[in-house]
Short mmCIF file of C-alpha atoms (C1' of nucleotides) in Angstrom, two decimals:
data_model
loop_
_atom_site.label_atom_id
_atom_site.label_comp_id
_atom_site.label_asym_id
_atom_site.label_seq_id
_atom_site.Cartn_x
_atom_site.Cartn_y
_atom_site.Cartn_z
CA MET S 16 38.31 22.57 -19.03
CA TYR S 17 39.80 25.16 -16.73
CA LEU S 18 38.40 28.58 -17.66
CA THR S 19 39.78 31.84 -16.28
CA GLN S 20 38.75 34.52 -18.81
CA PRO S 21 35.38 36.24 -18.15
CA ARG S 22 34.42 35.94 -21.81
CA GLU S 23 34.88 32.17 -21.97
CA ILE S 24 33.24 31.65 -18.58
CA GLN S 25 30.17 33.52 -19.77
CA THR S 26 29.96 31.43 -22.93
CA ALA S 27 30.31 28.27 -20.87
CA ILE S 28 27.43 29.34 -18.59
CA GLU S 29 25.26 29.96 -21.63
CA THR S 30 26.08 26.53 -23.05
CA LEU S 31 25.38 24.81 -19.72
CA ALA S 32 22.07 26.64 -19.32
CA SER S 33 20.51 24.41 -21.96
CA SER S 34 21.13 21.22 -19.94
CA LYS S 35 18.44 19.41 -18.02
CA LEU S 36 20.68 17.95 -15.32
CA LEU S 37 24.00 19.17 -13.92
CA TRP S 38 26.38 17.96 -11.22
CA LEU S 39 27.94 20.84 -9.33
CA ASP S 40 30.56 21.55 -6.72
CA THR S 41 32.33 24.64 -5.44
CA GLU S 42 35.62 25.38 -3.70
CA THR S 43 35.93 28.25 -1.28
CA ALA S 44 38.93 30.30 -0.26
CA ASP S 45 39.57 31.74 3.19
CA TRP S 46 37.19 29.26 4.75
CA ARG S 47 39.02 29.46 8.05
CA THR S 48 38.32 33.18 8.26
CA LYS S 49 35.12 35.02 8.98
CA TYR S 50 34.69 35.97 5.34
CA PRO S 51 35.05 32.96 3.05
CA LYS S 52 34.87 33.57 -0.70
CA ILE S 53 33.92 31.39 -3.59
CA SER S 54 36.95 30.40 -5.65
CA LEU S 55 35.83 27.77 -8.19
CA ILE S 56 32.60 26.44 -9.62
CA GLN S 57 32.87 22.98 -11.15
CA VAL S 58 30.15 21.73 -13.44
CA LEU S 59 29.66 18.37 -15.12
CA ALA S 60 26.99 17.77 -17.73
CA ASN S 61 28.08 14.34 -18.91
CA PRO S 62 27.69 11.65 -16.24
CA ASP S 63 29.55 9.00 -18.28
CA ASP S 64 32.79 10.91 -17.97
CA ARG S 65 35.08 8.96 -15.61
CA THR S 66 38.09 11.26 -16.04
CA GLY S 67 36.58 14.71 -15.62
CA ASP S 68 37.97 15.93 -18.94
CA SER S 69 34.56 17.23 -19.98
CA ALA S 70 33.97 19.01 -16.65
CA TYR S 71 33.96 22.79 -16.59
CA VAL S 72 36.09 24.39 -13.90
CA LEU S 73 35.14 28.07 -13.71
CA ASP S 74 37.57 30.34 -11.92
CA VAL S 75 35.33 32.92 -10.28
CA LEU S 76 37.58 34.21 -7.53
CA GLU S 77 36.92 37.97 -7.19
CA LYS S 78 34.44 37.86 -10.10
CA PRO S 79 31.10 38.57 -8.40
CA ASN S 80 29.40 39.56 -11.65
CA LEU S 81 30.03 36.14 -13.13
CA VAL S 82 28.85 34.41 -9.99
CA GLN S 83 25.67 36.46 -10.22
CA TYR S 84 25.28 35.51 -13.86
CA PHE S 85 25.75 31.85 -12.98
CA ILE S 86 23.05 32.13 -10.29
CA GLU S 87 20.60 33.73 -12.71
CA LYS S 88 21.17 31.34 -15.60
CA ILE S 89 21.70 28.06 -13.77
CA VAL S 90 20.98 28.08 -10.02
CA ALA S 91 17.69 29.95 -10.21
CA ASN S 92 16.53 28.12 -13.31
CA PRO S 93 13.82 25.62 -12.34
CA GLN S 94 14.22 23.75 -15.64
CA ILE S 95 17.67 22.48 -14.65
CA GLU S 96 18.10 19.92 -11.88
CA LYS S 97 21.26 20.72 -9.92
CA VAL S 98 22.93 17.99 -7.91
CA PHE S 99 25.27 18.87 -5.00
CA HIS S 100 26.77 16.98 -2.12
CA ASN S 101 25.75 18.89 1.00
CA ALA S 102 23.92 21.45 -1.10
CA SER S 103 23.30 23.78 1.82
CA TYR S 104 27.00 24.55 2.05
CA ASP S 105 27.52 25.38 -1.63
CA LEU S 106 24.31 27.36 -1.82
CA LYS S 107 25.56 29.73 0.84
CA PHE S 108 27.75 31.16 -1.90
CA LEU S 109 25.18 30.79 -4.66
CA ASP S 110 22.19 32.65 -3.18
CA LYS S 111 20.13 30.02 -1.48
CA SER S 112 16.98 32.14 -1.62
CA GLN S 113 16.88 32.00 -5.42
CA ALA S 114 17.91 28.39 -5.85
CA LYS S 115 15.44 26.12 -7.62
CA ASN S 116 15.35 22.40 -8.36
CA ILE S 117 18.21 21.33 -6.11
CA THR S 118 19.13 17.74 -5.28
CA CYS S 119 21.43 16.92 -2.39
CA THR S 120 23.20 13.57 -2.45
CA LEU S 121 24.11 13.86 1.23
CA LYS S 122 20.44 14.18 2.09
CA ILE S 123 19.59 11.17 -0.06
CA ALA S 124 22.38 9.15 1.53
CA LYS S 125 21.21 10.06 5.02
CA LYS S 126 17.70 9.01 4.17
CA ILE S 127 18.88 5.63 2.96
CA THR S 128 21.02 5.38 6.13
CA LYS S 129 24.66 4.53 6.45
CA THR S 130 24.01 0.94 7.51
CA LYS S 131 21.94 0.18 4.43
CA LEU S 132 24.60 1.67 2.20
CA GLY S 133 27.28 -0.25 4.05
CA THR S 134 29.78 2.61 3.92
CA SER S 135 31.99 3.84 6.73
CA ASN S 136 30.65 7.42 6.49
CA LEU S 137 28.74 9.68 4.11
CA LYS S 138 31.52 11.96 2.86
CA LEU S 139 31.58 12.36 -0.89
CA LYS S 140 35.06 10.86 -1.14
CA THR S 141 34.09 7.85 0.93
CA LEU S 142 30.97 7.19 -1.13
CA ALA S 143 33.01 7.53 -4.33
CA ALA S 144 35.54 4.96 -3.10
CA GLU S 145 33.22 2.51 -1.36
CA LEU S 146 30.14 2.80 -3.55
CA CYS S 147 31.60 3.48 -6.99
CA GLY S 148 34.96 1.76 -6.62
CA PHE S 149 37.14 4.78 -7.43
CA THR S 150 40.75 4.18 -6.40
CA ASN S 151 43.26 6.85 -5.41
CA VAL S 152 40.57 9.16 -4.11
CA ASP S 153 42.56 12.01 -2.66
CA SER S 154 40.90 14.25 -0.13
CA GLU S 155 43.96 16.18 0.87
CA PRO S 156 43.46 19.21 -1.47
CA GLN S 157 40.01 19.79 -0.03
CA GLY S 158 41.37 21.84 2.82
CA SER S 159 44.11 23.48 0.79
CA ASP S 160 44.49 27.17 -0.03
CA TRP S 161 42.00 27.87 -2.82
CA ARG S 162 42.87 31.57 -2.88
CA ARG S 163 46.37 31.25 -4.30
CA ARG S 164 46.94 31.62 -8.04
CA PRO S 165 48.02 29.85 -10.08
CA LEU S 166 46.34 26.75 -8.71
CA SER S 167 48.47 23.65 -8.58
CA GLU S 168 47.98 20.74 -10.97
CA LYS S 169 46.87 18.65 -8.06
CA GLN S 170 44.19 21.14 -7.04
CA LEU S 171 42.80 21.36 -10.58
CA HIS S 172 42.79 17.61 -10.92
CA TYR S 173 40.92 17.29 -7.65
CA ALA S 174 38.46 20.01 -8.63
CA LYS S 175 37.37 18.38 -11.85
CA LEU S 176 37.20 14.89 -10.37
CA ASP S 177 34.87 16.09 -7.64
CA THR S 178 31.98 16.39 -10.07
CA VAL S 179 32.77 13.00 -11.57
CA TYR S 180 32.54 11.42 -8.14
CA LEU S 181 29.35 13.28 -7.52
CA ALA S 182 27.63 12.08 -10.70
CA CYS S 183 28.61 8.50 -10.00
CA VAL S 184 27.59 8.59 -6.35
CA HIS S 185 24.29 10.14 -7.37
CA ARG S 186 23.62 7.30 -9.80
CA GLU S 187 24.49 4.66 -7.21
CA LEU S 188 22.29 6.25 -4.55
CA LEU S 189 19.29 6.27 -6.86
CA LYS S 190 19.56 2.49 -7.11
CA PHE S 191 18.69 2.26 -3.42
CA ILE S 192 15.48 4.18 -3.85
CA PRO S 193 12.50 2.07 -4.94
CA PRO S 194 11.17 3.18 -8.35
CA LYS S 195 8.08 4.88 -7.02
CA SER S 196 9.19 8.42 -7.70
CA THR S 197 6.00 8.91 -9.72
CA LYS S 198 4.04 8.52 -6.51
CA THR S 199 4.04 12.20 -5.54
CA GLN S 200 0.92 13.27 -7.38
CA GLU S 201 -1.15 10.14 -6.75
CA ASP S 202 -0.18 9.99 -3.11
CA ILE S 203 -1.20 13.55 -2.46
CA PHE S 204 -4.48 12.84 -4.16
CA VAL S 205 -5.19 9.74 -2.11
CA THR S 206 -4.20 11.18 1.25
CA LYS S 207 -6.10 14.36 0.60
CA ALA S 208 -9.19 12.55 -0.63
CA LYS S 209 -9.51 10.29 2.41
CA PRO S 210 -10.41 12.61 5.27
CA ALA S 211 -13.06 14.37 3.22
CA SER S 212 -15.78 13.36 5.67
CA PRO S 213 -15.22 13.29 9.45
CA SER S 214 -15.02 9.84 10.95
CA PHE S 215 -17.55 8.30 13.34
CA SER S 216 -16.74 6.26 16.39
CA VAL S 217 -18.66 3.04 16.94
CA THR S 218 -20.20 4.63 20.02
CA ASN S 219 -21.49 7.44 17.79
CA VAL S 220 -23.26 4.83 15.69
CA ARG S 221 -24.92 3.40 18.78
CA VAL S 222 -26.09 6.86 19.81
CA ALA S 223 -27.48 7.37 16.31
CA LEU S 224 -29.50 4.18 16.64
CA GLU S 225 -30.76 5.09 20.08
CA CYS S 226 -31.83 8.56 19.10
CA PRO S 227 -31.11 10.02 15.65
CA ARG S 228 -32.12 13.48 16.78
CA LEU S 229 -29.66 13.45 19.65
CA PHE S 230 -26.99 12.21 17.32
CA TYR S 231 -27.66 15.00 14.86
CA LEU S 232 -27.58 17.68 17.57
CA ASP S 233 -24.30 16.29 18.84
CA ARG S 234 -22.67 16.33 15.40
CA ARG S 235 -24.11 19.69 14.46
CA PHE S 236 -23.57 21.63 17.67
CA GLY S 237 -21.42 19.41 19.87
CA GLY S 238 -22.03 18.85 23.55
CA MET S 239 -24.49 16.49 25.15
CA SER S 240 -24.66 13.15 23.42
CA VAL S 241 -26.12 11.16 26.32
CA PHE S 242 -29.01 11.47 28.71
CA PHE S 243 -27.79 10.84 32.24
CA PRO S 244 -29.71 8.05 33.89
CA LYS S 245 -30.57 9.43 37.30
CA THR S 246 -29.86 6.25 39.20
CA GLN S 247 -28.13 6.31 42.53
CA TYR S 248 -25.50 3.91 41.29
CA ALA S 249 -24.07 6.21 38.67
CA ALA S 250 -20.38 6.20 37.83
CA ILE S 251 -20.03 2.45 37.99
CA GLY S 252 -18.63 2.11 34.52
CA ASN S 253 -15.06 3.26 34.88
CA PRO S 254 -14.10 1.20 37.93
CA PHE S 255 -15.86 -1.80 36.45
CA HIS S 256 -13.88 -1.57 33.21
CA GLN S 257 -10.65 -1.15 35.13
CA LEU S 258 -11.35 -4.19 37.27
CA ALA S 259 -12.41 -6.29 34.30
CA GLN S 260 -9.16 -5.40 32.55
CA LYS S 261 -7.23 -6.15 35.69
CA PHE S 262 -8.80 -9.59 35.84
CA VAL S 263 -7.70 -10.49 32.32
CA GLU S 264 -4.23 -9.16 33.06
CA LEU S 265 -3.94 -11.20 36.26
CA ALA S 266 -5.30 -14.34 34.65
CA LEU S 267 -2.63 -14.06 31.99
CA THR S 268 0.27 -13.40 34.34
CA ASP S 269 -0.52 -14.98 37.71
CA SER S 270 0.24 -18.69 37.81
CA ARG S 271 -2.41 -19.33 40.49
CA PHE S 272 -5.13 -18.81 37.89
CA ARG S 273 -3.36 -21.15 35.52
CA SER S 274 -3.11 -23.91 38.11
CA LEU S 275 -6.89 -23.89 38.55
CA LEU S 276 -7.11 -25.36 35.07
CA THR S 277 -4.54 -28.09 35.61
CA PRO S 278 -7.01 -31.01 36.05
CA ALA S 279 -8.37 -32.68 32.95
CA ALA S 280 -11.33 -30.98 31.36
CA GLU S 281 -13.77 -33.68 32.39
CA GLN S 282 -12.95 -33.13 36.05
CA LEU S 283 -13.49 -29.40 35.95
CA GLN S 284 -16.69 -27.80 37.13
CA ALA S 285 -17.22 -24.35 35.71
CA GLU S 286 -18.92 -23.14 38.84
CA GLU S 287 -16.14 -24.29 41.11
CA VAL S 288 -13.49 -22.73 38.91
CA ALA S 289 -15.49 -19.53 38.86
CA GLN S 290 -15.68 -19.48 42.64
CA GLU S 291 -11.96 -20.08 43.03
CA MET S 292 -11.16 -17.36 40.54
CA GLN S 293 -13.52 -14.96 42.26
CA LYS S 294 -11.82 -15.67 45.58
CA LEU S 295 -8.38 -15.18 44.09
CA PHE S 296 -9.35 -11.99 42.36
CA TYR S 297 -11.01 -10.68 45.49
CA THR S 298 -7.91 -11.13 47.64
CA ILE S 299 -5.37 -10.03 45.05
CA ALA S 300 -7.11 -7.10 43.46
CA PHE S 301 -10.57 -6.20 44.65
CA PHE S 302 -10.01 -6.13 48.40
CA PRO S 303 -7.01 -3.78 48.32
CA TYR S 304 -8.96 -1.64 45.87
CA LEU S 305 -11.94 -1.56 48.22
CA GLN S 306 -9.70 -0.58 51.12
CA SER S 307 -8.52 2.51 49.30
CA VAL S 308 -12.10 3.40 48.45
CA ILE S 309 -13.12 3.07 52.11
CA ARG S 310 -10.32 5.40 53.04
CA GLU S 311 -11.06 8.05 50.45
CA ASN S 312 -14.78 7.83 49.65
CA PRO S 313 -16.57 5.79 52.30
CA HIS S 314 -19.97 6.77 50.92
CA LEU S 315 -19.21 4.87 47.70
CA VAL S 316 -18.96 1.49 49.40
CA PRO S 317 -22.50 0.38 48.47
CA THR S 318 -21.68 1.26 44.86
CA TYR S 319 -18.62 -0.98 44.98
CA ASN S 320 -20.71 -3.75 46.36
CA GLN S 321 -22.76 -3.43 43.21
CA ILE S 322 -19.59 -3.43 41.11
CA TRP S 323 -18.36 -6.58 42.82
CA GLN S 324 -21.57 -8.36 41.85
CA GLY S 325 -20.94 -7.35 38.26
CA VAL S 326 -17.34 -8.52 38.36
CA ARG S 327 -18.41 -11.85 39.85
CA GLY S 328 -20.84 -12.32 37.01
CA LEU S 329 -18.13 -11.51 34.47
CA ILE S 330 -15.67 -13.95 36.06
CA GLY S 331 -18.44 -16.56 35.91
CA HIS S 332 -18.78 -16.03 32.16
CA TYR S 333 -15.05 -16.20 31.64
CA ALA S 334 -14.65 -19.30 33.83
CA GLN S 335 -17.30 -21.09 31.79
CA LEU S 336 -15.49 -20.21 28.60
CA LEU S 337 -12.11 -21.27 30.01
CA VAL S 338 -13.45 -24.64 31.08
CA THR S 339 -14.92 -25.42 27.66
CA ASN S 340 -11.72 -24.23 26.02
CA ARG S 341 -9.77 -26.53 28.33
CA TYR S 342 -11.09 -29.47 26.24
CA HIS S 343 -9.09 -28.17 23.29
CA CYS S 344 -5.94 -26.84 24.97
CA HIS S 345 -3.14 -27.82 27.31
CA ALA S 346 -3.57 -26.73 30.90
CA ASN S 347 -0.82 -24.14 30.64
CA ALA S 348 -1.95 -22.69 27.36
CA THR S 349 -5.68 -22.35 27.94
CA ILE S 350 -5.68 -18.85 29.40
CA GLN S 351 -3.14 -17.53 26.90
CA LYS S 352 -5.17 -18.86 24.00
CA THR S 353 -8.50 -17.63 25.34
CA PHE S 354 -7.64 -14.04 26.19
CA ILE S 355 -6.10 -12.65 23.09
CA ASP S 356 -3.87 -9.74 23.82
CA ARG S 357 -4.23 -8.26 20.39
CA GLU S 358 -5.12 -4.87 19.08
CA LEU S 359 -8.63 -4.01 20.23
CA LYS S 360 -8.94 -1.15 17.79
CA VAL S 361 -10.95 -1.47 14.63
CA GLU S 362 -11.29 0.79 11.65
CA ALA S 363 -13.30 0.46 8.44
CA GLN S 364 -14.70 2.38 5.51
CA PHE S 365 -18.39 1.99 4.70
CA GLN S 366 -20.04 3.04 1.49
CA LEU S 367 -23.10 5.20 2.06
CA PRO S 368 -26.17 5.14 -0.21
CA ASP S 369 -25.05 8.35 -1.92
CA GLY S 370 -21.77 6.70 -2.89
CA THR S 371 -19.50 8.56 -0.46
CA MET S 372 -17.29 6.70 1.98
CA GLN S 373 -17.71 6.96 5.72
CA GLN S 374 -14.88 6.07 8.07
CA VAL S 375 -15.78 4.39 11.37
CA ARG S 376 -13.33 3.71 14.19
CA GLY S 377 -13.66 2.15 17.58
CA LYS S 378 -12.22 0.17 20.47
CA PHE S 379 -13.99 -2.68 22.20
CA ASP S 380 -13.34 -4.09 25.64
CA SER S 381 -11.95 -7.57 25.22
CA LEU S 382 -11.17 -10.18 22.62
CA VAL S 383 -11.49 -13.89 23.42
CA TYR S 384 -11.31 -17.12 21.46
CA ASP S 385 -14.11 -19.66 21.71
CA PHE S 386 -12.69 -23.09 20.79
CA ALA S 387 -16.04 -24.91 20.83
CA ASN S 388 -17.34 -22.65 18.08
CA ARG S 389 -13.87 -22.00 16.65
CA ARG S 390 -14.43 -18.31 16.57
CA LEU S 391 -13.06 -15.06 17.88
CA CYS S 392 -15.48 -13.17 20.07
CA ALA S 393 -15.50 -9.44 20.64
CA VAL S 394 -16.69 -8.72 24.17
CA GLU S 395 -18.28 -5.51 25.35
CA TYR S 396 -19.02 -4.82 29.03
CA LYS S 397 -22.24 -3.07 29.94
CA THR S 398 -23.01 -1.94 33.45
CA TYR S 399 -26.40 -0.37 33.05
CA GLN S 400 -29.80 -1.39 31.79
CA ALA S 401 -29.92 0.02 28.31
CA ALA S 402 -32.84 2.13 27.21
CA ASP S 403 -32.62 0.48 23.81
CA LEU S 404 -31.13 -2.99 23.89
CA SER S 405 -31.04 -3.33 20.10
CA ALA S 406 -28.70 -0.36 19.81
CA GLN S 407 -26.28 -2.03 22.19
CA VAL S 408 -26.43 -5.26 20.25
CA ALA S 409 -25.85 -3.31 17.07
CA GLN S 410 -22.81 -1.63 18.60
CA VAL S 411 -21.18 -4.93 19.48
CA ALA S 412 -22.18 -6.48 16.19
CA LEU S 413 -20.51 -3.57 14.43
CA TYR S 414 -17.29 -4.16 16.37
CA ALA S 415 -17.42 -7.82 15.39
CA TYR S 416 -18.14 -7.05 11.74
CA MET S 417 -15.29 -4.55 11.50
CA LEU S 418 -12.92 -6.99 13.19
CA GLN S 419 -13.96 -9.68 10.76
CA GLN S 420 -13.18 -7.37 7.84
CA GLN S 421 -9.73 -6.73 9.29
CA LYS S 422 -8.79 -10.27 10.29
CA ASN S 423 -10.57 -12.10 7.52
CA GLU S 424 -11.95 -14.70 9.93
CA PRO S 425 -15.38 -15.11 11.48
CA VAL S 426 -16.06 -13.16 14.66
CA ASP S 427 -18.85 -13.42 17.21
CA ALA S 428 -19.92 -10.73 19.62
CA ALA S 429 -21.06 -10.77 23.20
CA VAL S 430 -22.29 -8.34 25.82
CA TYR S 431 -21.53 -9.17 29.44
"C1'" DG T 29 -20.06 18.12 30.27
"C1'" DA T 30 -16.32 15.76 33.09
"C1'" DC T 31 -13.24 12.46 33.35
"C1'" DT T 32 -9.64 8.68 31.81
"C1'" DG T 33 -5.86 6.43 29.35
"C1'" DA T 34 -3.50 5.77 25.14
"C1'" DA T 35 -1.59 7.57 21.15
"C1'" DA T 36 -0.17 11.15 18.25
"C1'" DG T 37 1.75 15.73 17.57
"C1'" DC T 38 5.02 19.17 18.67
"C1'" DA T 39 8.77 21.88 20.35
"C1'" DC T 40 13.05 21.63 22.29
"C1'" DT T 41 17.72 19.67 23.12
"C1'" DG T 42 22.30 17.71 22.45
"C1'" DA T 43 25.12 14.84 19.64
"C1'" DC T 44 26.92 14.13 15.35
"C1'" DA T 45 28.49 14.65 10.58
"C1'" DA T 46 29.27 17.32 6.48
"C1'" DC T 47 31.46 21.28 3.68
"C1'" DG T 48 36.05 24.21 2.51
"C1'" DC G 11 36.46 26.79 12.98
"C1'" DG G 12 31.57 28.14 11.90
"C1'" DT G 13 27.40 26.90 9.98
"C1'" DT G 14 23.80 23.82 8.69
"C1'" DG G 15 20.82 19.91 8.91
"C1'" DT G 16 19.29 15.40 10.68
"C1'" DC G 17 18.27 12.28 14.25
"C1'" DA G 18 17.03 10.38 18.64
"C1'" DG G 19 15.38 11.31 23.14
"C1'" DT G 20 12.39 14.02 26.31
"C1'" DG G 21 8.42 16.12 28.11
"C1'" DC G 22 4.40 18.76 27.39
"C1'" DT G 23 -0.07 19.34 24.89
"C1'" DT G 24 -3.75 17.81 22.06
"C1'" DT G 25 -6.78 14.46 20.16
"C1'" DC G 26 -9.43 10.42 20.23
"C1'" DA G 27 -12.53 6.75 21.85
"C1'" DG G 28 -14.48 5.42 25.65
"C1'" DT G 29 -17.43 5.61 30.36
"C1'" DC G 30 -21.70 7.81 32.81
#
DNA sequence: GACTGAAAGCACTGACAACG
DNA sequence: CGTTGTCAGTGCTTTCAGTC
C-alpha cells in the first residue's frame, strides 16, 4: 500500500498505533549530502506476509508534520515494540530521544555472532537470503535516488519487501536465542540479593577465633587486624611463601627432581630423597636468591638462614609424601599427581543462626594428593609460633571443608 | 598499616561493518 | 561519505586475599 496523501497517511498511522509489534524501515534522500532527509517510512504489521502486499509505504518526503505525528503515535509509544535493522540509523530521522521499545535485529545478530549464524555478513539482505531463503534479493535500489518523484516500480517493490525481509530475519534470529527471556526479573533479584552482606575471607575467620574483639574493631572501624609479634625474625613470611611456591614449580618442571624418584618405591629412602631435593633446590633457587640478598640487605642474612631451615623442613615433608605416593604411581607421574596445579581459591555460603547467608572466600597455599589415604590435602604454611594454635587449625580446616564442598570429594588439611 | 601478586574493572584506541 | 556502535587489544587503576 503506497500512500502519498496526508489524509490517508494519517489514517494509516492511527490504524497502526493499535498494534503490539511492528517491523519498520526508512529510506532517506540526499544521503550523500550534508543534509539527508527522510523519504519513506515502511511499516509491516503482519509477519506472515511474504509478498509485502500488506505493508504500508508512507511517502513522507517534505512532510515534517506527518513524520512528527508518526513519532508521537508510534515511535514514542512504549506499548508498541518496533523492530529495525540497524535501528540507530533510522532513529536519527525519527527522534531518537523519544523512541521507546525499540528492537534492533543487527544488534541481535551481532550478539549471536556471524560464525554461529553461518552467514557471510550481517546486512539485512544477506540475512534474508542466507537465513530465510529469499531468492532474487535485490540490493541495488538501496543506494538509489529516493528524492525523485514519482518513484520507480522497482524502488517501491524494494521498499515494501524490506519490511518483509526484516520480519522474517527477526523471527529466524529469535530461534538462536535460548528461551530464557523471562529471566530479566528473576536474575536481577538473585544478583541483587546475593551481596547483601559483605563477604569474609578465611583469614578474617581465623582472626575472629583468635580475638573476637579485634575482629569486631577491624570490621567496624578498619585498620589493625593483627598484633605484631616483636620478634627479631619478623618479615619471614613473604620470602618463605615465595620459596615454597618456587619449590613446587621446580619440582613440576625440572626433570632432575623427577629422576630422584626413578628407583622402585621399596628402594627409596625418604630422608635421602629429601636431602637430594634440598641440595638441588639450594643450588638452583635458594643460593642465587641468597646472593641477591647479601648484595642488597646484608643484615638480613641471619633471617634467611632461619628461612632456609623452614624450607628444608617443608621439603622434608614433601619428600616423605612423594615417596609414599611413589608406591601408587609411575616414576614420571608421581610429582605431577602429587602437586595439583588446580585452583587454590575457595568460596562458599554459610547459613548463620539468624537465617541469613554469609559468604566466605579464601586462598590456601598448596594442594597435594595423598595416595595412601586417597585424599586431597589442603596445605597451609605457617612461619611463626601461633598465639592460638586452635585458630590456625580451624583456618586450615575451613579451607579443607570449603574445598570439599566445591569438589565433592574428601579433603584433609595440614599445616607445615 | 605496609607490602605483594593476581584478578577484575575501566577508559581509551583502532578496525570494522552497517545504513541510505 | 558520515555517523554510529561493537569488539578486541592495551595499559592503568582498584580491589581482594594474603603475609607480618
